[in-house]
Short mmCIF file of N, CA and C in Angstrom, two decimals:
data_model
loop_
_atom_site.label_atom_id
_atom_site.label_comp_id
_atom_site.label_asym_id
_atom_site.label_seq_id
_atom_site.Cartn_x
_atom_site.Cartn_y
_atom_site.Cartn_z
N UNK A 1 12.16 64.24 -18.73
CA UNK A 1 13.34 63.89 -18.31
C UNK A 1 13.42 64.62 -16.71
N UNK A 2 13.89 63.57 -15.79
CA UNK A 2 14.58 64.36 -14.67
C UNK A 2 15.62 64.46 -14.38
N UNK A 3 15.84 65.28 -13.29
CA UNK A 3 17.29 65.15 -12.99
C UNK A 3 17.83 63.75 -12.16
N UNK A 4 17.30 62.78 -11.98
CA UNK A 4 17.91 61.27 -11.92
C UNK A 4 18.19 60.75 -12.97
N UNK A 5 17.29 60.81 -14.44
CA UNK A 5 17.78 60.16 -15.09
C UNK A 5 18.74 60.98 -16.12
N UNK A 6 18.92 62.35 -15.84
CA UNK A 6 19.87 62.87 -16.29
C UNK A 6 21.72 62.65 -15.96
N UNK A 7 21.48 62.55 -14.57
CA UNK A 7 22.73 61.91 -13.81
C UNK A 7 22.84 60.47 -14.20
N UNK A 8 22.26 59.66 -14.25
CA UNK A 8 22.72 58.59 -14.77
C UNK A 8 23.02 58.29 -16.42
N UNK A 9 22.66 59.19 -17.09
CA UNK A 9 23.24 59.37 -18.19
C UNK A 9 24.54 59.77 -18.52
N UNK A 10 24.44 61.12 -17.67
CA UNK A 10 26.05 61.66 -17.43
C UNK A 10 27.34 60.81 -16.88
N UNK A 11 26.55 60.07 -15.67
CA UNK A 11 27.40 58.54 -15.15
C UNK A 11 27.89 57.81 -15.96
N UNK A 12 26.91 57.44 -16.71
CA UNK A 12 27.36 56.38 -18.14
C UNK A 12 28.60 56.78 -18.71
N UNK A 13 28.64 58.15 -19.07
CA UNK A 13 29.53 58.38 -19.98
C UNK A 13 30.55 58.93 -19.87
N UNK A 14 30.70 59.17 -18.16
CA UNK A 14 31.97 59.94 -17.88
C UNK A 14 32.95 58.63 -16.88
N UNK A 15 31.92 57.87 -16.36
CA UNK A 15 32.55 56.62 -15.55
C UNK A 15 32.64 57.22 -14.12
N UNK A 16 32.30 58.56 -13.90
CA UNK A 16 32.37 59.13 -12.55
C UNK A 16 31.24 58.58 -11.83
N UNK A 17 31.25 58.03 -10.90
CA UNK A 17 30.06 57.01 -9.86
C UNK A 17 29.02 57.82 -10.09
N UNK A 18 27.62 57.23 -9.89
CA UNK A 18 26.17 58.09 -9.85
C UNK A 18 26.20 58.95 -8.78
N UNK A 19 26.95 58.51 -7.65
CA UNK A 19 26.86 59.22 -6.40
C UNK A 19 27.62 60.59 -6.72
N UNK A 20 28.70 60.57 -7.11
CA UNK A 20 29.74 61.85 -7.26
C UNK A 20 29.11 62.54 -8.30
N UNK A 21 28.37 61.98 -9.51
CA UNK A 21 27.59 63.06 -10.57
C UNK A 21 26.41 63.42 -9.98
N UNK A 22 25.85 63.14 -9.14
CA UNK A 22 24.25 63.51 -8.66
C UNK A 22 24.98 64.76 -7.63
N UNK A 23 26.20 64.63 -6.86
CA UNK A 23 26.51 65.34 -6.06
C UNK A 23 27.08 66.85 -7.18
N UNK A 24 27.74 66.49 -8.12
CA UNK A 24 28.40 67.61 -8.91
C UNK A 24 27.15 68.64 -9.47
N UNK A 25 26.32 67.59 -10.16
CA UNK A 25 25.11 67.84 -10.60
C UNK A 25 24.38 68.98 -9.74
N UNK A 26 24.33 68.35 -8.38
CA UNK A 26 23.15 69.39 -7.36
C UNK A 26 24.22 70.68 -7.47
N UNK A 27 25.51 70.50 -7.21
CA UNK A 27 26.50 71.56 -7.00
C UNK A 27 26.62 72.80 -8.12
N UNK A 28 26.33 72.16 -9.44
CA UNK A 28 25.95 72.96 -10.56
C UNK A 28 25.09 73.96 -10.21
N UNK A 29 23.83 73.35 -9.92
CA UNK A 29 22.83 73.93 -9.63
C UNK A 29 23.00 74.72 -8.55
N UNK A 30 23.19 74.48 -7.29
CA UNK A 30 23.56 75.54 -6.24
C UNK A 30 24.37 77.15 -6.76
N UNK A 31 25.50 76.27 -7.74
CA UNK A 31 26.63 77.99 -7.67
C UNK A 31 25.49 78.45 -8.99
N UNK A 32 24.72 78.28 -9.74
CA UNK A 32 24.07 79.09 -10.57
C UNK A 32 22.77 79.76 -9.79
N UNK A 33 22.35 78.96 -8.67
CA UNK A 33 21.35 79.51 -7.95
C UNK A 33 22.05 80.68 -6.96
N UNK A 34 22.96 80.56 -6.42
CA UNK A 34 23.72 81.14 -5.46
C UNK A 34 24.09 82.51 -6.40
N UNK A 35 24.64 82.40 -7.37
CA UNK A 35 24.99 83.48 -8.19
C UNK A 35 23.89 84.61 -8.38
N UNK A 36 22.90 83.76 -8.55
CA UNK A 36 21.65 84.82 -8.84
C UNK A 36 21.35 85.73 -7.89
N UNK A 37 21.32 84.41 -6.57
CA UNK A 37 20.78 85.27 -5.48
C UNK A 37 21.43 86.28 -4.94
N UNK A 38 23.18 86.31 -5.40
CA UNK A 38 23.86 87.74 -5.21
C UNK A 38 23.58 88.39 -6.39
N UNK A 39 22.85 88.33 -7.19
CA UNK A 39 22.48 89.37 -8.30
C UNK A 39 23.94 89.12 -9.36
N UNK A 40 24.20 87.94 -9.16
CA UNK A 40 25.79 87.75 -10.03
C UNK A 40 25.34 87.17 -11.57
N UNK A 41 25.97 87.39 -12.61
CA UNK A 41 25.47 86.37 -13.70
C UNK A 41 26.40 85.20 -13.84
N UNK A 42 25.85 84.21 -14.50
CA UNK A 42 26.68 83.24 -14.86
C UNK A 42 26.52 82.79 -16.52
N UNK A 43 27.87 83.02 -16.80
CA UNK A 43 27.76 82.84 -18.40
C UNK A 43 28.27 81.51 -18.65
N UNK A 44 27.61 80.87 -19.50
CA UNK A 44 28.23 79.43 -19.69
C UNK A 44 28.33 79.16 -21.44
N UNK A 45 29.68 79.50 -22.05
CA UNK A 45 29.56 79.53 -23.46
C UNK A 45 28.89 78.29 -24.10
N UNK A 46 28.27 78.86 -25.23
CA UNK A 46 28.07 77.73 -26.26
C UNK A 46 26.74 77.03 -25.67
N UNK A 47 26.33 77.65 -24.18
CA UNK A 47 24.90 77.16 -23.70
C UNK A 47 23.85 78.51 -23.63
N UNK A 48 24.60 79.22 -22.87
CA UNK A 48 23.44 80.40 -22.40
C UNK A 48 23.93 80.89 -21.07
N UNK A 49 23.46 82.16 -20.55
CA UNK A 49 23.86 82.71 -19.66
C UNK A 49 22.45 82.88 -18.61
N UNK A 50 22.74 83.03 -17.65
CA UNK A 50 21.68 83.15 -16.24
C UNK A 50 22.19 84.47 -15.51
N UNK A 51 21.25 85.71 -16.11
CA UNK A 51 21.27 86.82 -15.14
C UNK A 51 20.14 87.23 -14.54
N UNK A 52 20.33 88.42 -13.56
CA UNK A 52 19.27 88.99 -13.01
C UNK A 52 18.79 90.22 -13.79
N UNK A 53 17.43 90.34 -13.66
CA UNK A 53 16.68 91.95 -14.24
C UNK A 53 16.21 92.65 -12.97
N UNK A 54 16.34 93.99 -12.96
CA UNK A 54 15.96 94.68 -11.99
C UNK A 54 14.46 95.24 -12.63
N UNK A 55 13.42 95.01 -11.89
CA UNK A 55 12.14 95.54 -12.06
C UNK A 55 11.86 96.59 -11.22
N UNK A 56 11.63 98.07 -11.66
CA UNK A 56 11.56 99.04 -10.97
C UNK A 56 9.93 98.89 -10.41
N UNK A 57 9.50 99.63 -9.35
CA UNK A 57 8.22 99.72 -8.49
C UNK A 57 7.54 100.60 -9.36
N UNK A 58 6.38 100.03 -9.64
CA UNK A 58 5.39 100.49 -10.09
C UNK A 58 3.86 100.42 -9.40
N UNK A 59 3.04 101.16 -9.92
CA UNK A 59 1.67 101.39 -9.45
C UNK A 59 0.89 100.36 -10.17
N UNK A 60 0.41 99.17 -9.93
CA UNK A 60 -0.43 98.34 -10.47
C UNK A 60 -2.20 98.19 -9.94
N UNK A 61 -2.79 97.85 -10.14
CA UNK A 61 -4.54 97.74 -9.84
C UNK A 61 -4.68 96.16 -9.31
N UNK A 62 -5.30 96.25 -8.55
CA UNK A 62 -6.13 94.71 -8.07
C UNK A 62 -7.22 94.73 -9.14
N UNK A 63 -7.24 93.63 -10.05
CA UNK A 63 -7.96 93.44 -10.90
C UNK A 63 -9.62 93.43 -10.43
N UNK A 64 -9.68 92.66 -9.28
CA UNK A 64 -11.03 92.44 -8.88
C UNK A 64 -11.75 93.56 -8.43
N UNK A 65 -11.09 94.52 -7.82
CA UNK A 65 -11.32 95.83 -7.10
C UNK A 65 -11.08 97.11 -7.71
N UNK A 66 -10.57 96.93 -8.43
CA UNK A 66 -9.70 98.37 -9.27
C UNK A 66 -9.00 99.19 -8.41
N UNK A 67 -8.62 98.70 -6.85
CA UNK A 67 -7.76 99.76 -6.20
C UNK A 67 -6.32 99.69 -6.88
N UNK A 68 -5.80 100.65 -6.51
CA UNK A 68 -4.34 100.75 -6.83
C UNK A 68 -3.60 100.34 -5.63
N UNK A 69 -2.39 99.29 -6.17
CA UNK A 69 -1.90 98.69 -5.53
C UNK A 69 -0.15 99.16 -5.66
N UNK A 70 0.63 99.12 -4.90
CA UNK A 70 1.94 99.87 -5.18
C UNK A 70 3.01 98.29 -5.06
N UNK A 71 3.54 98.21 -6.39
CA UNK A 71 4.50 96.92 -6.45
C UNK A 71 5.76 97.34 -6.28
N UNK A 72 6.42 96.91 -5.21
CA UNK A 72 7.77 97.03 -4.70
C UNK A 72 8.90 96.87 -5.71
N UNK A 73 10.09 97.28 -6.01
CA UNK A 73 11.34 97.10 -6.79
C UNK A 73 11.33 95.37 -6.85
N UNK A 74 11.61 94.67 -7.74
CA UNK A 74 12.22 93.17 -7.51
C UNK A 74 13.00 92.97 -8.45
N UNK A 75 13.44 91.74 -8.13
CA UNK A 75 14.58 91.29 -8.92
C UNK A 75 14.35 89.98 -9.51
N UNK A 76 14.65 89.80 -10.90
CA UNK A 76 14.10 88.45 -11.74
C UNK A 76 15.03 87.66 -12.36
N UNK A 77 15.34 86.39 -12.04
CA UNK A 77 16.32 85.65 -12.88
C UNK A 77 15.71 85.34 -13.86
N UNK A 78 16.46 85.40 -14.96
CA UNK A 78 16.08 84.72 -15.96
C UNK A 78 17.40 84.03 -16.69
N UNK A 79 16.92 83.18 -18.02
CA UNK A 79 17.92 82.53 -19.02
C UNK A 79 18.31 83.03 -20.33
N UNK A 80 19.09 83.55 -20.91
CA UNK A 80 19.24 83.77 -22.26
C UNK A 80 19.98 83.04 -23.07
N UNK A 81 19.31 81.82 -23.75
CA UNK A 81 20.02 80.98 -24.67
C UNK A 81 21.01 81.51 -25.58
N UNK A 82 22.23 80.72 -25.47
CA UNK A 82 23.33 81.09 -26.72
C UNK A 82 22.69 81.03 -28.17
N UNK A 83 23.35 81.56 -28.94
CA UNK A 83 23.01 81.66 -30.33
C UNK A 83 23.24 80.25 -30.52
N UNK A 84 24.04 79.46 -30.10
CA UNK A 84 24.80 78.00 -30.34
C UNK A 84 23.37 76.93 -30.22
N UNK A 85 22.77 77.01 -28.90
CA UNK A 85 21.78 76.48 -28.59
C UNK A 85 20.29 76.74 -29.37
N UNK A 86 20.22 77.62 -29.90
CA UNK A 86 19.10 78.30 -30.20
C UNK A 86 19.15 77.55 -31.91
N UNK A 87 20.68 77.57 -32.51
CA UNK A 87 20.60 77.07 -33.87
C UNK A 87 20.24 75.50 -33.78
N UNK A 88 20.99 74.91 -32.51
CA UNK A 88 20.98 73.61 -32.58
C UNK A 88 19.21 73.12 -32.50
N UNK A 89 18.33 73.83 -31.94
CA UNK A 89 16.96 73.55 -31.81
C UNK A 89 16.63 73.30 -33.25
N UNK A 90 16.88 74.12 -34.00
CA UNK A 90 16.53 74.38 -35.45
C UNK A 90 17.34 73.47 -36.46
N UNK A 91 17.90 72.39 -36.03
CA UNK A 91 18.67 71.68 -37.19
C UNK A 91 20.10 71.97 -37.34
N UNK A 92 20.38 72.94 -36.57
CA UNK A 92 21.94 73.49 -37.01
C UNK A 92 22.81 72.64 -36.24
N UNK A 93 24.12 72.78 -36.51
CA UNK A 93 24.88 72.18 -35.69
C UNK A 93 25.28 72.61 -34.53
N UNK A 94 25.08 73.88 -34.51
CA UNK A 94 25.43 74.67 -33.56
C UNK A 94 27.17 75.05 -33.56
N UNK A 95 27.42 75.09 -34.71
CA UNK A 95 29.06 75.41 -34.84
C UNK A 95 29.19 76.97 -35.23
N UNK A 96 28.22 77.31 -36.01
CA UNK A 96 28.06 79.01 -36.55
C UNK A 96 27.75 79.77 -35.46
N UNK B 1 30.29 84.97 -13.61
CA UNK B 1 31.14 83.47 -13.13
C UNK B 1 30.88 82.75 -14.14
N UNK B 2 31.82 82.01 -14.76
CA UNK B 2 31.75 81.53 -15.91
C UNK B 2 31.87 79.80 -15.16
N UNK B 3 32.23 78.97 -16.55
CA UNK B 3 32.21 77.52 -16.09
C UNK B 3 33.32 77.36 -15.14
N UNK B 4 34.28 77.86 -15.59
CA UNK B 4 36.05 77.57 -14.77
C UNK B 4 35.50 77.69 -13.12
N UNK B 5 34.87 78.82 -13.16
CA UNK B 5 34.85 79.07 -11.88
C UNK B 5 33.88 78.14 -10.95
N UNK B 6 32.70 77.58 -11.72
CA UNK B 6 32.08 76.43 -11.26
C UNK B 6 32.96 75.45 -10.99
N UNK B 7 33.29 74.79 -12.04
CA UNK B 7 34.45 73.62 -11.86
C UNK B 7 35.18 73.72 -10.75
N UNK B 8 35.97 74.93 -10.55
CA UNK B 8 37.20 74.94 -9.54
C UNK B 8 36.45 74.88 -8.04
N UNK B 9 35.14 75.59 -8.13
CA UNK B 9 34.30 75.38 -6.82
C UNK B 9 33.93 74.48 -6.06
N UNK B 10 33.43 73.33 -7.39
CA UNK B 10 32.85 72.12 -7.10
C UNK B 10 34.21 71.16 -6.85
N UNK B 11 35.22 71.30 -7.46
CA UNK B 11 36.31 70.51 -7.34
C UNK B 11 37.21 70.39 -5.86
N UNK B 12 36.81 71.65 -5.45
CA UNK B 12 37.17 72.11 -3.96
C UNK B 12 36.35 71.83 -2.99
N UNK B 13 35.43 71.31 -3.08
CA UNK B 13 33.87 71.09 -2.38
C UNK B 13 34.00 69.64 -2.03
N UNK B 14 34.35 69.00 -3.42
CA UNK B 14 33.99 67.57 -3.37
C UNK B 14 35.43 66.22 -3.40
N UNK B 15 36.36 67.09 -3.78
CA UNK B 15 37.46 66.63 -3.77
C UNK B 15 37.92 65.61 -4.95
N UNK B 16 36.73 66.10 -6.03
CA UNK B 16 37.25 65.16 -7.60
C UNK B 16 38.05 66.14 -8.10
N UNK B 17 38.70 65.73 -9.10
CA UNK B 17 39.94 66.44 -9.85
C UNK B 17 38.91 67.39 -10.63
N UNK B 18 39.77 68.32 -11.12
CA UNK B 18 38.98 69.38 -11.88
C UNK B 18 38.83 68.85 -13.29
N UNK B 19 39.57 67.61 -13.65
CA UNK B 19 39.16 67.00 -15.03
C UNK B 19 38.22 66.57 -14.84
N UNK B 20 37.49 65.90 -13.76
CA UNK B 20 36.43 64.87 -13.58
C UNK B 20 35.30 65.76 -13.49
N UNK B 21 35.41 66.82 -12.71
CA UNK B 21 34.21 67.63 -12.69
C UNK B 21 34.07 68.57 -13.88
N UNK B 22 34.86 69.05 -14.60
CA UNK B 22 34.93 69.84 -15.80
C UNK B 22 34.12 68.85 -17.39
N UNK B 23 34.54 67.48 -17.03
CA UNK B 23 33.70 66.72 -18.16
C UNK B 23 32.54 66.44 -17.55
N UNK B 24 31.93 66.14 -16.29
CA UNK B 24 30.87 66.20 -15.85
C UNK B 24 29.88 67.18 -16.01
N UNK B 25 30.47 68.49 -15.97
CA UNK B 25 29.91 69.75 -16.26
C UNK B 25 29.61 69.96 -17.65
N UNK B 26 30.56 69.26 -18.44
CA UNK B 26 30.38 69.81 -19.62
C UNK B 26 29.37 68.93 -20.33
N UNK B 27 29.25 67.57 -19.84
CA UNK B 27 28.42 66.71 -20.40
C UNK B 27 27.05 67.08 -19.89
N UNK B 28 26.72 67.66 -18.65
CA UNK B 28 25.72 68.20 -18.19
C UNK B 28 24.93 69.16 -19.18
N UNK B 29 25.67 70.03 -19.88
CA UNK B 29 25.28 71.34 -20.65
C UNK B 29 24.90 70.60 -22.02
N UNK B 30 25.72 69.49 -22.00
CA UNK B 30 25.49 68.98 -23.57
C UNK B 30 24.24 67.97 -23.62
N UNK B 31 24.01 67.40 -22.55
CA UNK B 31 22.96 66.62 -22.35
C UNK B 31 21.40 67.39 -22.42
N UNK B 32 21.50 68.55 -21.67
CA UNK B 32 20.42 69.40 -21.26
C UNK B 32 20.34 69.84 -23.04
N UNK B 33 21.16 70.35 -23.86
CA UNK B 33 21.25 70.63 -25.34
C UNK B 33 20.26 69.61 -25.98
N UNK B 34 21.06 68.36 -25.72
CA UNK B 34 20.39 67.37 -26.28
C UNK B 34 18.90 67.21 -26.40
N UNK B 35 18.62 66.98 -24.84
CA UNK B 35 16.97 67.07 -24.72
C UNK B 35 16.39 67.90 -25.42
N UNK B 36 16.81 69.18 -25.26
CA UNK B 36 16.23 70.43 -25.82
C UNK B 36 15.93 70.29 -27.38
N UNK B 37 17.13 69.83 -27.92
CA UNK B 37 16.94 69.59 -29.55
C UNK B 37 16.37 68.69 -30.03
N UNK B 38 15.92 67.83 -28.76
CA UNK B 38 14.97 66.64 -29.31
C UNK B 38 13.48 66.99 -29.05
N UNK B 39 13.44 68.29 -28.17
CA UNK B 39 12.17 69.03 -28.20
C UNK B 39 11.55 68.39 -26.73
N UNK B 40 12.56 67.77 -26.09
CA UNK B 40 12.20 67.10 -24.49
C UNK B 40 12.06 68.40 -23.58
N UNK B 41 11.52 68.11 -22.80
CA UNK B 41 11.62 68.79 -21.37
C UNK B 41 12.44 68.43 -20.04
N UNK B 42 13.09 69.13 -19.54
CA UNK B 42 14.07 68.69 -18.24
C UNK B 42 13.47 69.38 -17.20
N UNK B 43 12.92 68.94 -16.29
CA UNK B 43 12.30 69.68 -15.13
C UNK B 43 13.40 69.33 -14.05
N UNK B 44 13.95 70.43 -13.26
CA UNK B 44 14.94 70.32 -11.81
C UNK B 44 13.99 70.82 -10.68
N UNK B 45 13.76 70.00 -9.82
CA UNK B 45 12.94 70.67 -8.83
C UNK B 45 13.94 71.87 -7.94
N UNK B 46 13.14 72.57 -7.52
CA UNK B 46 13.85 73.84 -6.85
C UNK B 46 14.77 74.60 -7.64
N UNK B 47 14.93 74.40 -8.88
CA UNK B 47 15.68 75.41 -9.74
C UNK B 47 14.89 75.84 -11.12
N UNK B 48 14.09 74.91 -11.66
CA UNK B 48 13.31 75.21 -12.96
C UNK B 48 13.30 74.17 -13.64
N UNK B 49 12.68 74.67 -15.20
CA UNK B 49 12.48 73.92 -16.29
C UNK B 49 12.93 74.58 -17.42
N UNK B 50 13.63 73.76 -18.29
CA UNK B 50 14.11 73.96 -19.41
C UNK B 50 12.89 73.15 -20.40
N UNK B 51 12.35 74.28 -21.08
CA UNK B 51 11.55 73.63 -22.48
C UNK B 51 11.85 73.99 -23.83
N UNK B 52 10.84 73.63 -24.86
CA UNK B 52 11.21 74.26 -25.97
C UNK B 52 9.84 74.61 -26.32
N UNK B 53 9.37 75.89 -26.99
CA UNK B 53 8.38 76.29 -27.35
C UNK B 53 8.62 76.50 -29.05
N UNK B 54 7.45 76.65 -29.54
CA UNK B 54 7.28 76.73 -31.13
C UNK B 54 6.90 77.96 -31.22
N UNK B 55 7.76 78.73 -32.23
CA UNK B 55 7.20 80.23 -32.79
C UNK B 55 6.92 80.09 -34.22
N UNK B 56 5.56 80.61 -34.42
CA UNK B 56 5.01 80.36 -35.50
C UNK B 56 5.65 81.18 -36.51
N UNK B 57 5.17 81.02 -37.98
CA UNK B 57 6.01 81.70 -39.07
C UNK B 57 4.65 83.00 -38.99
N UNK B 58 5.94 83.93 -38.97
CA UNK B 58 5.28 85.19 -39.40
C UNK B 58 5.90 86.30 -40.43
N UNK B 59 5.42 87.74 -40.77
CA UNK B 59 5.77 88.35 -41.33
C UNK B 59 6.85 89.22 -40.85
N UNK B 60 7.97 89.76 -41.18
CA UNK B 60 8.37 90.80 -40.30
C UNK B 60 8.66 91.66 -41.80
N UNK B 61 9.62 92.82 -41.08
CA UNK B 61 10.46 93.85 -42.18
C UNK B 61 11.64 94.15 -41.77
N UNK B 62 12.37 94.30 -43.30
CA UNK B 62 13.51 94.71 -43.10
C UNK B 62 13.77 96.08 -42.90
N UNK B 63 14.16 96.36 -41.76
CA UNK B 63 14.26 97.77 -41.14
C UNK B 63 14.56 98.81 -42.06
N UNK B 64 15.69 98.56 -42.82
CA UNK B 64 16.50 99.24 -43.78
C UNK B 64 15.44 99.65 -45.03
N UNK B 65 15.23 98.70 -45.41
CA UNK B 65 14.17 98.65 -46.87
C UNK B 65 12.80 98.96 -46.58
N UNK B 66 12.31 98.24 -45.09
CA UNK B 66 11.08 98.46 -45.25
C UNK B 66 10.20 97.29 -46.02
N UNK B 67 10.92 96.41 -46.86
CA UNK B 67 10.67 95.56 -47.35
C UNK B 67 9.92 94.19 -46.22
N UNK B 68 8.89 93.85 -46.75
CA UNK B 68 8.21 92.44 -46.04
C UNK B 68 9.24 91.19 -46.17
N UNK B 69 9.43 90.31 -44.88
CA UNK B 69 10.29 89.46 -45.13
C UNK B 69 9.75 88.15 -44.19
N UNK B 70 9.53 87.27 -44.89
CA UNK B 70 8.70 85.78 -44.07
C UNK B 70 9.93 85.24 -43.09
N UNK B 71 9.64 85.11 -42.16
CA UNK B 71 10.54 84.59 -40.95
C UNK B 71 9.82 83.07 -40.90
N UNK B 72 10.05 82.02 -40.99
CA UNK B 72 10.28 80.84 -40.66
C UNK B 72 9.56 80.52 -39.18
N UNK B 73 8.73 79.41 -39.10
CA UNK B 73 8.63 78.75 -37.91
C UNK B 73 9.83 78.52 -37.12
N UNK B 74 10.06 78.89 -35.94
CA UNK B 74 11.13 77.92 -35.32
C UNK B 74 10.86 77.55 -34.05
N UNK B 75 12.16 76.83 -33.12
CA UNK B 75 11.87 76.49 -31.90
C UNK B 75 12.87 77.36 -31.32
N UNK B 76 12.33 77.60 -29.93
CA UNK B 76 13.44 78.53 -29.03
C UNK B 76 13.55 77.72 -27.48
N UNK B 77 14.43 77.81 -27.45
CA UNK B 77 14.52 77.30 -25.86
C UNK B 77 14.17 78.48 -24.39
N UNK B 78 13.74 77.69 -23.78
CA UNK B 78 12.75 78.30 -22.77
C UNK B 78 13.35 78.01 -21.20
N UNK B 79 13.69 78.65 -20.61
CA UNK B 79 13.94 78.35 -18.91
C UNK B 79 12.73 78.80 -18.25
N UNK B 80 12.18 78.09 -17.46
CA UNK B 80 10.90 78.47 -16.70
C UNK B 80 11.46 78.57 -15.39
N UNK B 81 12.01 79.75 -14.28
CA UNK B 81 12.48 79.62 -13.42
C UNK B 81 11.53 79.23 -11.78
N UNK B 82 12.02 78.21 -11.12
CA UNK B 82 10.72 77.72 -10.06
C UNK B 82 10.85 79.06 -9.15
N UNK B 83 9.47 78.57 -8.60
CA UNK B 83 9.01 79.51 -8.04
C UNK B 83 10.31 79.93 -6.63
N UNK B 84 10.75 78.43 -6.12
CA UNK B 84 11.78 78.72 -5.18
C UNK B 84 12.69 79.66 -5.35
N UNK B 85 13.51 79.47 -6.58
CA UNK B 85 14.33 80.21 -7.12
C UNK B 85 14.15 81.67 -7.05
N UNK B 86 13.10 82.07 -8.06
CA UNK B 86 12.35 83.31 -7.88
C UNK B 86 12.34 84.32 -6.50
N UNK B 87 11.80 83.33 -5.61
CA UNK B 87 11.55 83.94 -4.54
C UNK B 87 13.03 84.25 -3.72
N UNK B 88 14.20 83.37 -3.86
CA UNK B 88 15.19 83.44 -3.21
C UNK B 88 16.17 84.88 -3.55
N UNK B 89 15.55 84.88 -5.18
CA UNK B 89 16.36 86.04 -5.59
C UNK B 89 15.57 87.36 -5.43
N UNK B 90 14.18 87.15 -5.17
CA UNK B 90 13.58 88.45 -5.36
C UNK B 90 13.74 89.17 -3.71
N UNK B 91 13.75 88.35 -2.57
CA UNK B 91 13.84 88.90 -1.55
C UNK B 91 15.03 88.62 -0.60
N UNK B 92 16.68 88.03 -1.38
CA UNK B 92 17.90 88.62 -0.76
C UNK B 92 18.10 89.99 -1.56
N UNK B 93 18.44 90.57 -0.45
CA UNK B 93 18.84 92.04 -1.00
C UNK B 93 19.95 92.64 -0.08
#
């Protein structure tokens, strides 16, 4: 499924126009992306949380040449699903 | 940042009521959960992809007693961050 199909489904149920729904959905994604870019976390109850992990600098090797290469520190965004969401995927109601 | 913060920001930017925005945000999260529980994927350009992965059944141990315990196969939600968002987060400091 794509974003456009999702927007359509949501608009059908809320009565908010497709145009406004599209704008809201884009703003949801922008808010999450923006928070992560600032290394802020986003917690969405019952769904999960988006966070940023720091990776320490390390020495790696170029697998082709075997040369040591310095890998700089970096920040990596990730999503941690809520227990509710995990339970729903396995036939649970998500209420426990 | 919580859902309330996001709703507030969007209501301010769009002029829609907080109620309308709140319903849309809730439905968005609900639809994504629904899709995943149906085993379907959602690809959002420039953001990432929500998908479901199957974890095989395996034997684990009860760390207290050391007993072998079977862990049944299960499905886990995965969010794969798009390259665009990864780069944005990595290079912003």
